[in-house]
Every structure is written in C-alpha cells, then in structure tokens.
Tab-separated table of N, CA and C in Angstrom:
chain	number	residue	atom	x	y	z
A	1	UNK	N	25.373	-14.645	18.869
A	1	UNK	CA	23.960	-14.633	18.539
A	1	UNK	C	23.782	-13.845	17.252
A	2	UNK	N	22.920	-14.494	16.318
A	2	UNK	CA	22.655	-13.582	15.113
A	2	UNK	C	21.325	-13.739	15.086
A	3	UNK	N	20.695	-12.363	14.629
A	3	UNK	CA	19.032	-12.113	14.612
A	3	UNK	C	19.400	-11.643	13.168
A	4	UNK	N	18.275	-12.508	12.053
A	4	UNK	CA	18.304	-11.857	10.282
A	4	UNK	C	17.665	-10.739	10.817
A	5	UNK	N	17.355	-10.390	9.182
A	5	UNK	CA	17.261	-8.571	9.468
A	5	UNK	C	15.526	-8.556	9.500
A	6	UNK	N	14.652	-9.966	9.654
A	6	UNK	CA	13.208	-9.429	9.789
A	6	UNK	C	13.328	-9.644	11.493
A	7	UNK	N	14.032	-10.139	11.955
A	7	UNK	CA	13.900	-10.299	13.713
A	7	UNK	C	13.010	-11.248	13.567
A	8	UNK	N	12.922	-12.331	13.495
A	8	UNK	CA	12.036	-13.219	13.601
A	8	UNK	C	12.953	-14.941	13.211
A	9	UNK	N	14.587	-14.679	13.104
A	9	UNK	CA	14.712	-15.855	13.658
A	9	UNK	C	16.777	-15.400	14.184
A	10	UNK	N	16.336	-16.784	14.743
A	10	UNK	CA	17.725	-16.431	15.953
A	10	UNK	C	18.726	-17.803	15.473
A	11	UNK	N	19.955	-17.524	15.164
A	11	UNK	CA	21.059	-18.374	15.524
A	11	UNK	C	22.083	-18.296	16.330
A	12	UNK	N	22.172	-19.411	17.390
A	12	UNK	CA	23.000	-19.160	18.334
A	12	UNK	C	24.097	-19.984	18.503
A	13	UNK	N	25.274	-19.757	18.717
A	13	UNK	CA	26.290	-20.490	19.270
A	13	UNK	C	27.136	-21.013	17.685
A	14	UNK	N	28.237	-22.294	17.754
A	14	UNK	CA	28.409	-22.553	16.488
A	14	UNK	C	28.609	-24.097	16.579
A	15	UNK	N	29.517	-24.487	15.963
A	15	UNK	CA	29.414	-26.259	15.962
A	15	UNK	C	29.618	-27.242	17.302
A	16	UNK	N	29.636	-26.554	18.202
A	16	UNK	CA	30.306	-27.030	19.735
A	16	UNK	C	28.196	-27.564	19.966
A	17	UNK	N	28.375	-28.245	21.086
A	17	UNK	CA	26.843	-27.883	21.693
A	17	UNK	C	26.834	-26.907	22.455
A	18	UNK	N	25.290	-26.137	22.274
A	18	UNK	CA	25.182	-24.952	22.904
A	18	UNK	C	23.948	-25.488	24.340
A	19	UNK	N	23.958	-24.731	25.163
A	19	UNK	CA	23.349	-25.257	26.393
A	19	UNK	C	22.573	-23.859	26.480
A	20	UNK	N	21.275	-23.357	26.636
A	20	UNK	CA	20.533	-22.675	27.105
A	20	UNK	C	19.983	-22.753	29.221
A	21	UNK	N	20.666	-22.638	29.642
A	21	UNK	CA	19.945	-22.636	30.833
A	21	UNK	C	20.214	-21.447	32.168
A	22	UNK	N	19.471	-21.660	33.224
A	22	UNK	CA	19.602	-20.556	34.498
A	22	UNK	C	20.324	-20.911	35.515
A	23	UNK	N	21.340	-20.056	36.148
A	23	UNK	CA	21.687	-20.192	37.519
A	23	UNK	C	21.039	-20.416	38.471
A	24	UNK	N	21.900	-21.043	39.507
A	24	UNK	CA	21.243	-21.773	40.520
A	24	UNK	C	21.016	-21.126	41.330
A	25	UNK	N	19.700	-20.737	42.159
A	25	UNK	CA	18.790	-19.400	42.769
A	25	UNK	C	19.250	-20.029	44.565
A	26	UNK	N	19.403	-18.837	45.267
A	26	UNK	CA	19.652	-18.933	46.700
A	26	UNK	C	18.537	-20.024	47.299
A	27	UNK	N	17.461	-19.693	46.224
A	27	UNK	CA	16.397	-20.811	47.692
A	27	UNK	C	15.713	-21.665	46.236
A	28	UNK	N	14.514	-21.972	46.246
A	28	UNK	CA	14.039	-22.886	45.615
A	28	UNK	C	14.051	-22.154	44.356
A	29	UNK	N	14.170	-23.319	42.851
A	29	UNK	CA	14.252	-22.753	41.671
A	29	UNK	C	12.768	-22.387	41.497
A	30	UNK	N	12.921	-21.376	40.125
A	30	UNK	CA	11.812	-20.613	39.780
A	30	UNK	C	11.564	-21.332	38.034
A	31	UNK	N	10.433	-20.678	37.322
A	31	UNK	CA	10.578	-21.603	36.197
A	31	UNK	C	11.028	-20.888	35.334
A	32	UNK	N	11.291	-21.976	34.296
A	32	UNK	CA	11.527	-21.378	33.003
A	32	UNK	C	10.781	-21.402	31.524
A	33	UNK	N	9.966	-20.739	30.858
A	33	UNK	CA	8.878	-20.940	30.292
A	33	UNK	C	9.606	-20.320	28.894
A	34	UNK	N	8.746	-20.976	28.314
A	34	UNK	CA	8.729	-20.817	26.761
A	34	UNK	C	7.152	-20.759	26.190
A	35	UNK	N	7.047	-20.064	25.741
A	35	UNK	CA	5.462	-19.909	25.823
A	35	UNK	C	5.149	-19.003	23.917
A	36	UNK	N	4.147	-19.780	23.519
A	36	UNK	CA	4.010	-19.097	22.048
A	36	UNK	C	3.175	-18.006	22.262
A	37	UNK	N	3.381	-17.166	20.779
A	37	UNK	CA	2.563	-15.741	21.133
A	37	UNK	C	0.940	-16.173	21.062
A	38	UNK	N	0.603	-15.317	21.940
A	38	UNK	CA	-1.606	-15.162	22.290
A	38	UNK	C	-1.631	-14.575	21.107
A	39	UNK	N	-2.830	-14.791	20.306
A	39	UNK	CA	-3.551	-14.738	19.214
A	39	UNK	C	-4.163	-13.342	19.271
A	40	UNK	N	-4.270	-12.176	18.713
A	40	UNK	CA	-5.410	-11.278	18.966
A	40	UNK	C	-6.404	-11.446	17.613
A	41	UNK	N	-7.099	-10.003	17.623
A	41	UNK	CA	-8.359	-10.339	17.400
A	41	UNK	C	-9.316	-11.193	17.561
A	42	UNK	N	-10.239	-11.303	16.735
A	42	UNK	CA	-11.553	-12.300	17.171
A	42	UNK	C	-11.075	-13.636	16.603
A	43	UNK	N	-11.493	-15.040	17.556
A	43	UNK	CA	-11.647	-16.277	16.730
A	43	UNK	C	-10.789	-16.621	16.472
A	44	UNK	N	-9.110	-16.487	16.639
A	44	UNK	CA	-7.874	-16.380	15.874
A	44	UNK	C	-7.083	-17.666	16.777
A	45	UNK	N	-6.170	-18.315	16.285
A	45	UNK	CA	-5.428	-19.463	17.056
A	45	UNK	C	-4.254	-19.224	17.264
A	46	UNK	N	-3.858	-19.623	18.410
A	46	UNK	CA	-2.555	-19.097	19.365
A	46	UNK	C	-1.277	-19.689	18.108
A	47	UNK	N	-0.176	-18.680	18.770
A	47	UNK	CA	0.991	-19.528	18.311
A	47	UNK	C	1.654	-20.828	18.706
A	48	UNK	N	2.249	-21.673	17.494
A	48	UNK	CA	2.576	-22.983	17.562
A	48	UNK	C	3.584	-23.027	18.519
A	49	UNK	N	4.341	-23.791	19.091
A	49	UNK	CA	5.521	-24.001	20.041
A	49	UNK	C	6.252	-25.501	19.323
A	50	UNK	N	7.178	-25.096	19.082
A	50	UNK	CA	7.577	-26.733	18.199
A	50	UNK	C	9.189	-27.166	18.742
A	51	UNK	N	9.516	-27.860	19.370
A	51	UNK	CA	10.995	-28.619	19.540
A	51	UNK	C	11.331	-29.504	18.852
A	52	UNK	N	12.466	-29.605	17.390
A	52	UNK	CA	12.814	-30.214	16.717
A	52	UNK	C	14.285	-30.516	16.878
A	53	UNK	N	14.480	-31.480	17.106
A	53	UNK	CA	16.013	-32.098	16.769
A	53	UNK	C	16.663	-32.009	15.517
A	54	UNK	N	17.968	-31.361	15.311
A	54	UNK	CA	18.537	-31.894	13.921
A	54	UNK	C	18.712	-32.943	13.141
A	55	UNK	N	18.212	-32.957	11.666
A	55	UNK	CA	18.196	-33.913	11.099
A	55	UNK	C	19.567	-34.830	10.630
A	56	UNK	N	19.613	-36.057	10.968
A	56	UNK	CA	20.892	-36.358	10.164
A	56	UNK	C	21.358	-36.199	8.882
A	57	UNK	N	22.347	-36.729	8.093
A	57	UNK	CA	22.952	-36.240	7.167
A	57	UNK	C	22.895	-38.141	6.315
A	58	UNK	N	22.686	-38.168	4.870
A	58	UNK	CA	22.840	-39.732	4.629
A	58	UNK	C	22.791	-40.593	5.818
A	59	UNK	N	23.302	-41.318	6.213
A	59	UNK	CA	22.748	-42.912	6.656
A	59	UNK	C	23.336	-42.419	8.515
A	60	UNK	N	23.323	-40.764	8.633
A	60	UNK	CA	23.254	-40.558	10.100
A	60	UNK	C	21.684	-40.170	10.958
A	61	UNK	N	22.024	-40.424	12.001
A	61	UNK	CA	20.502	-40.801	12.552
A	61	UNK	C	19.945	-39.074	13.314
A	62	UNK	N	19.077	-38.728	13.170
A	62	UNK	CA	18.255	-37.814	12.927
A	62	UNK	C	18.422	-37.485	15.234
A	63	UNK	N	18.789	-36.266	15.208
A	63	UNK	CA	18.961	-36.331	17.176
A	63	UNK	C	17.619	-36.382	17.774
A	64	UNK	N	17.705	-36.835	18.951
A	64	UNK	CA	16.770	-37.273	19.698
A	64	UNK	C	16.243	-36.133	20.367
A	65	UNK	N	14.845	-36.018	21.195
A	65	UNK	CA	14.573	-35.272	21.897
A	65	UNK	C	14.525	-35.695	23.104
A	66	UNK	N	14.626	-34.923	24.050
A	66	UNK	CA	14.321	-35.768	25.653
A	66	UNK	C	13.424	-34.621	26.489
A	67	UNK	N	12.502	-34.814	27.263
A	67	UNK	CA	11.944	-34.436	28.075
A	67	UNK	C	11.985	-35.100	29.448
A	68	UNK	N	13.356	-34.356	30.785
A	68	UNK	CA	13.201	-35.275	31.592
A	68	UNK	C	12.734	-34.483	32.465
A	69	UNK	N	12.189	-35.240	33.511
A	69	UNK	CA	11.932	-34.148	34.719
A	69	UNK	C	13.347	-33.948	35.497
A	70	UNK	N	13.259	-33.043	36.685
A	70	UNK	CA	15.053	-32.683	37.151
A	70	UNK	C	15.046	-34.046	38.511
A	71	UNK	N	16.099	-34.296	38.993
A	71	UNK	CA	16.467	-35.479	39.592
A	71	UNK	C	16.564	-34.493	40.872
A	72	UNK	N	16.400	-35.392	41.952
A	72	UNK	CA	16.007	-35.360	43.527
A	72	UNK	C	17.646	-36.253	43.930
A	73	UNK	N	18.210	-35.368	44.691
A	73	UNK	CA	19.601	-35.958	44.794
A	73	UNK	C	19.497	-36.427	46.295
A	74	UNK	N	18.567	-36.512	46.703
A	74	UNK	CA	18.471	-37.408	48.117
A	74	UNK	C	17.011	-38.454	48.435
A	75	UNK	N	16.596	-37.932	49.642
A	75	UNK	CA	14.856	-38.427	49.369
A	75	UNK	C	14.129	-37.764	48.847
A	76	UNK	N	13.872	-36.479	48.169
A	76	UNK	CA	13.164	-36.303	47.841
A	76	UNK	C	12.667	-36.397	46.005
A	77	UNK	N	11.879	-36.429	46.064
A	77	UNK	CA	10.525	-36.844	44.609
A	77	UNK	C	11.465	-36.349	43.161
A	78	UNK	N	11.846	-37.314	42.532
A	78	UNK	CA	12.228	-36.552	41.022
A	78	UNK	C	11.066	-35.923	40.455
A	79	UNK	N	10.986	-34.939	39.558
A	79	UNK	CA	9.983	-33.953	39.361
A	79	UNK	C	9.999	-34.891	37.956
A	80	UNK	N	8.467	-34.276	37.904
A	80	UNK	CA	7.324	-35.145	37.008
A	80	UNK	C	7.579	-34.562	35.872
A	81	UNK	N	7.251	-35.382	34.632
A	81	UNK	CA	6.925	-34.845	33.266
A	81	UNK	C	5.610	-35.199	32.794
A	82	UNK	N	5.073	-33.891	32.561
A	82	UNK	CA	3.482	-33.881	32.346
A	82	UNK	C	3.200	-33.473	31.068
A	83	UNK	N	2.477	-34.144	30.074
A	83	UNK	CA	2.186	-33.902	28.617
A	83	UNK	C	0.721	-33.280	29.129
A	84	UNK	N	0.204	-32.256	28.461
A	84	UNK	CA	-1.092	-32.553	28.340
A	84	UNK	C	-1.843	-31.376	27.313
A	85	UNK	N	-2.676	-31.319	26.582
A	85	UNK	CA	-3.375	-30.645	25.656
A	85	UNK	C	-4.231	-29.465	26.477
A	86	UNK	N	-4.160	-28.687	25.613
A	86	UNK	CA	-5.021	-26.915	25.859
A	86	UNK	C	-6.017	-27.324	26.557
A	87	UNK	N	-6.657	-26.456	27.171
A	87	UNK	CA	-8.293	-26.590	27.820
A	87	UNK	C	-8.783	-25.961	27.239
A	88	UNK	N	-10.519	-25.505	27.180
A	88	UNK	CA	-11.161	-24.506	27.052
A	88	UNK	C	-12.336	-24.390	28.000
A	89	UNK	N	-12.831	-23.573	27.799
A	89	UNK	CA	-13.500	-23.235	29.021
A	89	UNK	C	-14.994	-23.380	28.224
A	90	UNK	N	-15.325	-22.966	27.210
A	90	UNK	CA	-16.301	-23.347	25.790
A	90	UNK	C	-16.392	-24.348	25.285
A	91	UNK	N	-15.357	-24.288	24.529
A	91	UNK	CA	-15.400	-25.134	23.663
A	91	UNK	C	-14.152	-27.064	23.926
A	92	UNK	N	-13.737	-27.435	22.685
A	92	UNK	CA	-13.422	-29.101	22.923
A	92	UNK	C	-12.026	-28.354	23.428
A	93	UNK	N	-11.311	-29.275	24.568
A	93	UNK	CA	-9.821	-29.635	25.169
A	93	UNK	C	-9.095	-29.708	23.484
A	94	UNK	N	-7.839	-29.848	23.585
A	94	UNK	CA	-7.132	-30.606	23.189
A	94	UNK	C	-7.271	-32.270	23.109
A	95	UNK	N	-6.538	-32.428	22.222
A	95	UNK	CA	-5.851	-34.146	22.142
A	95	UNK	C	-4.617	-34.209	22.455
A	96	UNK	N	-4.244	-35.286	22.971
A	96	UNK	CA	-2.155	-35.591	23.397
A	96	UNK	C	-2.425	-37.009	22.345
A	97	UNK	N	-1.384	-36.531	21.502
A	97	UNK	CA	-1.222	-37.601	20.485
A	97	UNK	C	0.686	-38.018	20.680
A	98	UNK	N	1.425	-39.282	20.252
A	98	UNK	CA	2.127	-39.509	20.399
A	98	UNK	C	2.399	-40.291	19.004
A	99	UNK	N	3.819	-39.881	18.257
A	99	UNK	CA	3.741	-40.526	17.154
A	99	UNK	C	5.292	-41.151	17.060
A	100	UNK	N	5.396	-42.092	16.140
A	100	UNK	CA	6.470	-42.728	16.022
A	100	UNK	C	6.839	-42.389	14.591
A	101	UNK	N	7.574	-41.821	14.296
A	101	UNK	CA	8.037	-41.350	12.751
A	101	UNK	C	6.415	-40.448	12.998
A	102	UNK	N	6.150	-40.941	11.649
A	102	UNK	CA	4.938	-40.351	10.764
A	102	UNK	C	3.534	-41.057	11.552
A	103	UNK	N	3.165	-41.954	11.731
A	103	UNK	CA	2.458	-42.986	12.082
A	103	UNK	C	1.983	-42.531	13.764
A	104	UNK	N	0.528	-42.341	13.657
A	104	UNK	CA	-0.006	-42.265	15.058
A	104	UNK	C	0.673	-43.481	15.980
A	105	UNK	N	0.724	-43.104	17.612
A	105	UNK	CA	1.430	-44.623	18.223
A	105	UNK	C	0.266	-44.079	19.088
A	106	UNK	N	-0.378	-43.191	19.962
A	106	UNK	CA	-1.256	-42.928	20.632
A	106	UNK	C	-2.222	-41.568	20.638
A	107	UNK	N	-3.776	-41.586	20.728
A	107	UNK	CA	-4.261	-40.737	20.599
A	107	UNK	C	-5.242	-40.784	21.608
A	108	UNK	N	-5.421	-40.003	22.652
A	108	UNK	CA	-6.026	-39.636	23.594
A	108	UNK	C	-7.141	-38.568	23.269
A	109	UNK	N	-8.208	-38.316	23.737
A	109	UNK	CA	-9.406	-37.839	23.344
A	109	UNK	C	-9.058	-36.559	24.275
A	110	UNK	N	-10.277	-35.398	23.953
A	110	UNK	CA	-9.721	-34.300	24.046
A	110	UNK	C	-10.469	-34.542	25.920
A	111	UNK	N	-11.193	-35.270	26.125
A	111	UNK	CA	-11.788	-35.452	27.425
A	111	UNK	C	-10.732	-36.401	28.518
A	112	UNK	N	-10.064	-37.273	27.404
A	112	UNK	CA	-9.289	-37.999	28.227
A	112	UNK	C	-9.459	-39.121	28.359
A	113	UNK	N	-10.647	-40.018	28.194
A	113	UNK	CA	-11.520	-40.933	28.641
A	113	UNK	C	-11.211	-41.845	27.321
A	114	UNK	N	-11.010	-42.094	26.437
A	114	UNK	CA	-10.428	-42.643	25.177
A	114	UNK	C	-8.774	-42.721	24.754
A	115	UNK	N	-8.400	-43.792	24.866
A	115	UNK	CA	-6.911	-43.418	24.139
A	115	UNK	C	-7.416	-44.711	22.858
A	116	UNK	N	-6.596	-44.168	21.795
A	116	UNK	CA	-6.811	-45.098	20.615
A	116	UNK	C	-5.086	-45.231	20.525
A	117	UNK	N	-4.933	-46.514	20.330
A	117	UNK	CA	-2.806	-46.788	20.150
A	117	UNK	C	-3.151	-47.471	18.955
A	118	UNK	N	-1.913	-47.434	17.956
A	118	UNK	CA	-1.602	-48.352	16.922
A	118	UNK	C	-2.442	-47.802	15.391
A	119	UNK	N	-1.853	-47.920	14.341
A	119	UNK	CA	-2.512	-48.081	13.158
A	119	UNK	C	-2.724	-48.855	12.862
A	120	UNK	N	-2.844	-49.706	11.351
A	120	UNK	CA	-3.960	-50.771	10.604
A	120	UNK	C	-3.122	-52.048	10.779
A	121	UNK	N	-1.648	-51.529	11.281
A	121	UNK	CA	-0.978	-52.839	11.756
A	121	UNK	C	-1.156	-53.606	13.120
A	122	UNK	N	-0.744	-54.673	13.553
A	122	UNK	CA	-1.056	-55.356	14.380
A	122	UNK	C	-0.271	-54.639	15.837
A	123	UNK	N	-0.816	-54.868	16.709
A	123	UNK	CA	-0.492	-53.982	18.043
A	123	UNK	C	-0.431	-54.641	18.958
A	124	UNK	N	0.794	-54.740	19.915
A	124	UNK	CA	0.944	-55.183	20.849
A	124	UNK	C	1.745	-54.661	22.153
A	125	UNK	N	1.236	-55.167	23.141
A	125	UNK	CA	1.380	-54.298	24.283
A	125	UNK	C	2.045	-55.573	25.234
A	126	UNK	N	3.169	-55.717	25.518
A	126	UNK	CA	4.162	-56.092	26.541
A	126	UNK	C	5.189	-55.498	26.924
A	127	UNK	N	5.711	-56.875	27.748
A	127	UNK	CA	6.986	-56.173	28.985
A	127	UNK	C	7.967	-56.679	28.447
A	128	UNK	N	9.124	-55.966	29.116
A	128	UNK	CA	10.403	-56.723	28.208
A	128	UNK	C	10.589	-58.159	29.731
A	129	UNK	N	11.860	-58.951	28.985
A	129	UNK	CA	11.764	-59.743	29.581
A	129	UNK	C	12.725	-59.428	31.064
A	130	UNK	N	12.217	-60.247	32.303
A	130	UNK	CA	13.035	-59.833	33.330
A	130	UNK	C	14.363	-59.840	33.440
A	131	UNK	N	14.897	-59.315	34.178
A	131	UNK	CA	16.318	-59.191	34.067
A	131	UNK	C	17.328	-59.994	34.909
A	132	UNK	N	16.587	-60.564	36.087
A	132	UNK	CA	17.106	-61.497	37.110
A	132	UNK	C	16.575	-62.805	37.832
A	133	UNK	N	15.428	-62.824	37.292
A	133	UNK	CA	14.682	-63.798	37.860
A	133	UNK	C	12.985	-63.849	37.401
A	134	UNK	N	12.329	-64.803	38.160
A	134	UNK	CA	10.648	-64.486	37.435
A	134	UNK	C	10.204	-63.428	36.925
A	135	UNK	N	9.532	-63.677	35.742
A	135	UNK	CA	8.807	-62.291	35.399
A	135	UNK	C	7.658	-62.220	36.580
A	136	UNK	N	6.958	-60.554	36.393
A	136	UNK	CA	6.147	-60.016	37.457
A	136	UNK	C	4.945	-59.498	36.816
A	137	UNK	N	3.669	-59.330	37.605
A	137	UNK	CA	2.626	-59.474	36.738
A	137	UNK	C	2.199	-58.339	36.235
A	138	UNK	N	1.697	-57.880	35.221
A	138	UNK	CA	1.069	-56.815	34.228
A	138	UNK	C	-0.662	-56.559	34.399
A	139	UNK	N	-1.002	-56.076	35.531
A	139	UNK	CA	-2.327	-56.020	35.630
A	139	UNK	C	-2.952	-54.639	35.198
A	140	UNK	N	-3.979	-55.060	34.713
A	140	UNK	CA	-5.541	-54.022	34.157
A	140	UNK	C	-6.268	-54.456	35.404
A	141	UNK	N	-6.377	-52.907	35.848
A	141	UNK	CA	-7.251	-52.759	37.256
A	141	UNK	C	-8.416	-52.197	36.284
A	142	UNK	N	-9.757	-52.512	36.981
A	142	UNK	CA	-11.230	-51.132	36.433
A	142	UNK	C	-11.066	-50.532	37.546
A	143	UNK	N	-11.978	-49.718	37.529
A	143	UNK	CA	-11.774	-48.214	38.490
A	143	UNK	C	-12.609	-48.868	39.841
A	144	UNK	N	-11.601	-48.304	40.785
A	144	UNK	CA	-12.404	-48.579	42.152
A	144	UNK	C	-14.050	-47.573	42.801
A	145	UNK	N	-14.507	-48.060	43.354
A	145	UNK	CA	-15.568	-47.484	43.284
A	145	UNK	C	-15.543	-46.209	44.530
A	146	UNK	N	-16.240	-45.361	44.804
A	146	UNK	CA	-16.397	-44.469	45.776
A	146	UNK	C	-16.461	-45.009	47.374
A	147	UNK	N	-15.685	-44.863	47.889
A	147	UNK	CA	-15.580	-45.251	49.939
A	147	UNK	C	-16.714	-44.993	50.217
A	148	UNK	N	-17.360	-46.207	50.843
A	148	UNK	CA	-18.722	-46.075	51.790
A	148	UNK	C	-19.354	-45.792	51.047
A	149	UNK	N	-19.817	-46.023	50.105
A	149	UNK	CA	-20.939	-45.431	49.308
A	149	UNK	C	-21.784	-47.076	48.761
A	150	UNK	N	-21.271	-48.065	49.031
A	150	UNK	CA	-22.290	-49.346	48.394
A	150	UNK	C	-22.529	-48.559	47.116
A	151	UNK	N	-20.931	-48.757	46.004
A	151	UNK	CA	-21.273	-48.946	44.751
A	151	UNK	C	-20.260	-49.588	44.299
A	152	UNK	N	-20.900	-50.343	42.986
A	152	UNK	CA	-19.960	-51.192	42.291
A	152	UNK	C	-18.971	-50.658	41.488
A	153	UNK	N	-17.612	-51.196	41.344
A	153	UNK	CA	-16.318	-50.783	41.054
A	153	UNK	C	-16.658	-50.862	39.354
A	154	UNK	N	-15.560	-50.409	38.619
A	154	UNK	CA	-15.576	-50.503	37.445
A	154	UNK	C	-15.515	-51.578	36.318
A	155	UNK	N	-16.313	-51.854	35.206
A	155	UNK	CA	-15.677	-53.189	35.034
A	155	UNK	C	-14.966	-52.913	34.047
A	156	UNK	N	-13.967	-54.496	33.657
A	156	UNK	CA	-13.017	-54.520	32.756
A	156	UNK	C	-13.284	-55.278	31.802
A	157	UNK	N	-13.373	-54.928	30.094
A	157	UNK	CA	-14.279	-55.810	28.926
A	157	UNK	C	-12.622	-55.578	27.999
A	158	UNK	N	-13.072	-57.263	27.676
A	158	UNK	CA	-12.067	-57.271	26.053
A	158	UNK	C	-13.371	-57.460	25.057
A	159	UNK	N	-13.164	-57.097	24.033
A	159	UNK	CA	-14.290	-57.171	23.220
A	159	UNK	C	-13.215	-57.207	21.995
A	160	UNK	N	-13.472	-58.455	20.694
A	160	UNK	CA	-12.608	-58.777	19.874
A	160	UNK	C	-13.339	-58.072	18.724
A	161	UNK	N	-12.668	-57.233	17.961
A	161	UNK	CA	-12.919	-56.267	16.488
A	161	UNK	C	-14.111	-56.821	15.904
A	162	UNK	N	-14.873	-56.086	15.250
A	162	UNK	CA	-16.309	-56.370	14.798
A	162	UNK	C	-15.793	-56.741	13.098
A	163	UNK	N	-16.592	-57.522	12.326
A	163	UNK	CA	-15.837	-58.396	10.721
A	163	UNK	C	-16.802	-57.208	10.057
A	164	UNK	N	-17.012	-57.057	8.611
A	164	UNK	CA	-17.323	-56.239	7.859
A	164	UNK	C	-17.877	-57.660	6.951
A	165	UNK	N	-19.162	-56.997	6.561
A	165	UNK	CA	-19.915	-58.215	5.308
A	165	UNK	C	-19.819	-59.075	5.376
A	166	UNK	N	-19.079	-60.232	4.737
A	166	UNK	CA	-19.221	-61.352	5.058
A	166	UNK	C	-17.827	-61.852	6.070
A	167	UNK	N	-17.676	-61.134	6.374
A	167	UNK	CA	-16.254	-61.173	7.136
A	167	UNK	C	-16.316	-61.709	8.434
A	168	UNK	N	-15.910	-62.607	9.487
A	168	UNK	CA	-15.887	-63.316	10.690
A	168	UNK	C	-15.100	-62.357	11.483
A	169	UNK	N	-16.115	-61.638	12.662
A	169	UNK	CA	-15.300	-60.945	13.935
A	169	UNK	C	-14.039	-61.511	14.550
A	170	UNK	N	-13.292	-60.975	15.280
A	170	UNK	CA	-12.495	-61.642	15.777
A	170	UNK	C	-12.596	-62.374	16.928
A	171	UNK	N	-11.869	-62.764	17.399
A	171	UNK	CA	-11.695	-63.781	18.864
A	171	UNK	C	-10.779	-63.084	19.625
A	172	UNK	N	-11.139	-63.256	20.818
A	172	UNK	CA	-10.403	-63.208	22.268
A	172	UNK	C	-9.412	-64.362	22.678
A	173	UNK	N	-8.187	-64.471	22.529
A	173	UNK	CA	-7.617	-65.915	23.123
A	173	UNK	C	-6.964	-65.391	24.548
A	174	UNK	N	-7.514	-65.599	25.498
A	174	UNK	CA	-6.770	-65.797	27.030
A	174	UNK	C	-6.056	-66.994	27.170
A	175	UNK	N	-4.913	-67.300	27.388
A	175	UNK	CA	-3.318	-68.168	27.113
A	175	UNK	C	-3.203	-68.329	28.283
C-alpha cells in the first residue's frame, strides 16, 4: 500500500489483480460500505463516490464494471442490485441516469414517474431472438387499480412525436 505525502490518494497492490474483500462471518454477513465524505457547513454538497475501470491502451478495450448482487447457493433469493438516486426530505430526489459511452441511454426523473431512453437517434426496444423454440410475448401492463375499491386500472397510450412548422407528426404503426 502506498499513501502520497498529501494522504489523499492510495495505491494498492501491483500488476497481478488485487481483490478488496471480507471474511466469511460465523452467522449472517454484515455490510460493506463505501460511503463519500458529509459536506459541512451551510448549503454545501456531499462528496462524489465514483467507480472507474481502467482505461485501455491503443486498440485495447477500456475494463468493464460489474455490479452483481451475491448468489444464493440453494433455494434461497440471489440478492438484488438496487440503483437509486439521493432523497431529500426538502428539496428535489435525485435522477438515476444510465449512459452508454458519452450519450444518455436512460433518464429517470427525480420522482420516478418519467424515464426518458435514447438521444436524437432512432430507439428501439426489443428481445433478442429465442433460443429454442417460439418467441414469447413482451407485454406493457398499465397499473392495476386498488382491491375492492370500484376503480379503473391504468391506461396504456402510444402517442406518435408532435412535427414542428410545417412539419407532419408522426404515426403509430401496430404490425
């Protein structure tokens, strides 16, 4: 381990891969957190938290990141991976944005209730093809409505892009 001489950054290990992790606890595991520094004074914004992969070198490919949850080695539940943006108790949530290179791929509203996918290019949303037999169906449910309550469920609208000046809106084609 080497700490430079302001203490403020760390190199560890050397060209081998290095593995950061905890022993395995007598009864159920406990967590492991990484957490940026709290902000003081007034009005001030927390510290960033950033996981970057090494970049490749000429025409080598840049390493991947993975976020998995840990695996359930019998019946029970593989553990979840949960993205989700700051709260506040005042003021706006966070956004969970998802990007591909440089280029937004998804942007979720700080309420939740909005996701916007894709830039000024064309966007499309399918399945890959099956692997053994018929493909299987891809349904958009609207929201079910409240039990016993005699109310109507949610509905579901395509609505085709609005044209600009003299420009013709788009169309809906159902195939």
């Amino acid at each position: 381990v080497i700490i430079d001489a302001l203490g403020d950054t760390m190199a560890v290990g050397d060209a081998t891969a290095f593995t950061l992790t905890r022993p395995a606890n007598a009864g159920a595991g406990t967590g492991f957190l990484i957490t940026g520094q709290a902000a003081g004074g007034t009005d001030t914004a927390g510290g960033l938290v950033t996981m970057t992969a090494g970049a490749g070198i000429g025409a080598g490919a840049g390493g991947a990141v993975s976020v998995v949850g840990g695996a359930a080695p019998a019946a029970g539940a593989g553990g979840a991976v949960v993205i989700g943006s700051g709260a506040s108790t005042s003021g706006d949530h966070g956004t969970v944005t998802l990007k591909a290179g440089d280029q937004t791929a998804v942007l979720i509203d700080a309420l939740g209730d909005t996701m916007t996918v894709g830039d000024d290019t064309a966007f499309t949303l399918t399945r890959p093809a099956h692997t053994s037999g018929a493909g299987t169906g891809f349904l958009i449910t609207g929201q079910t409505a409240f039990a016993g309550t005699n109310t109507a469920g949610g509905l579901v609208t395509m609505t085709a892009g609005a044209g600009i000046g003299s420009g013709a809106g788009g169309a809906v084609s159902v195939v």
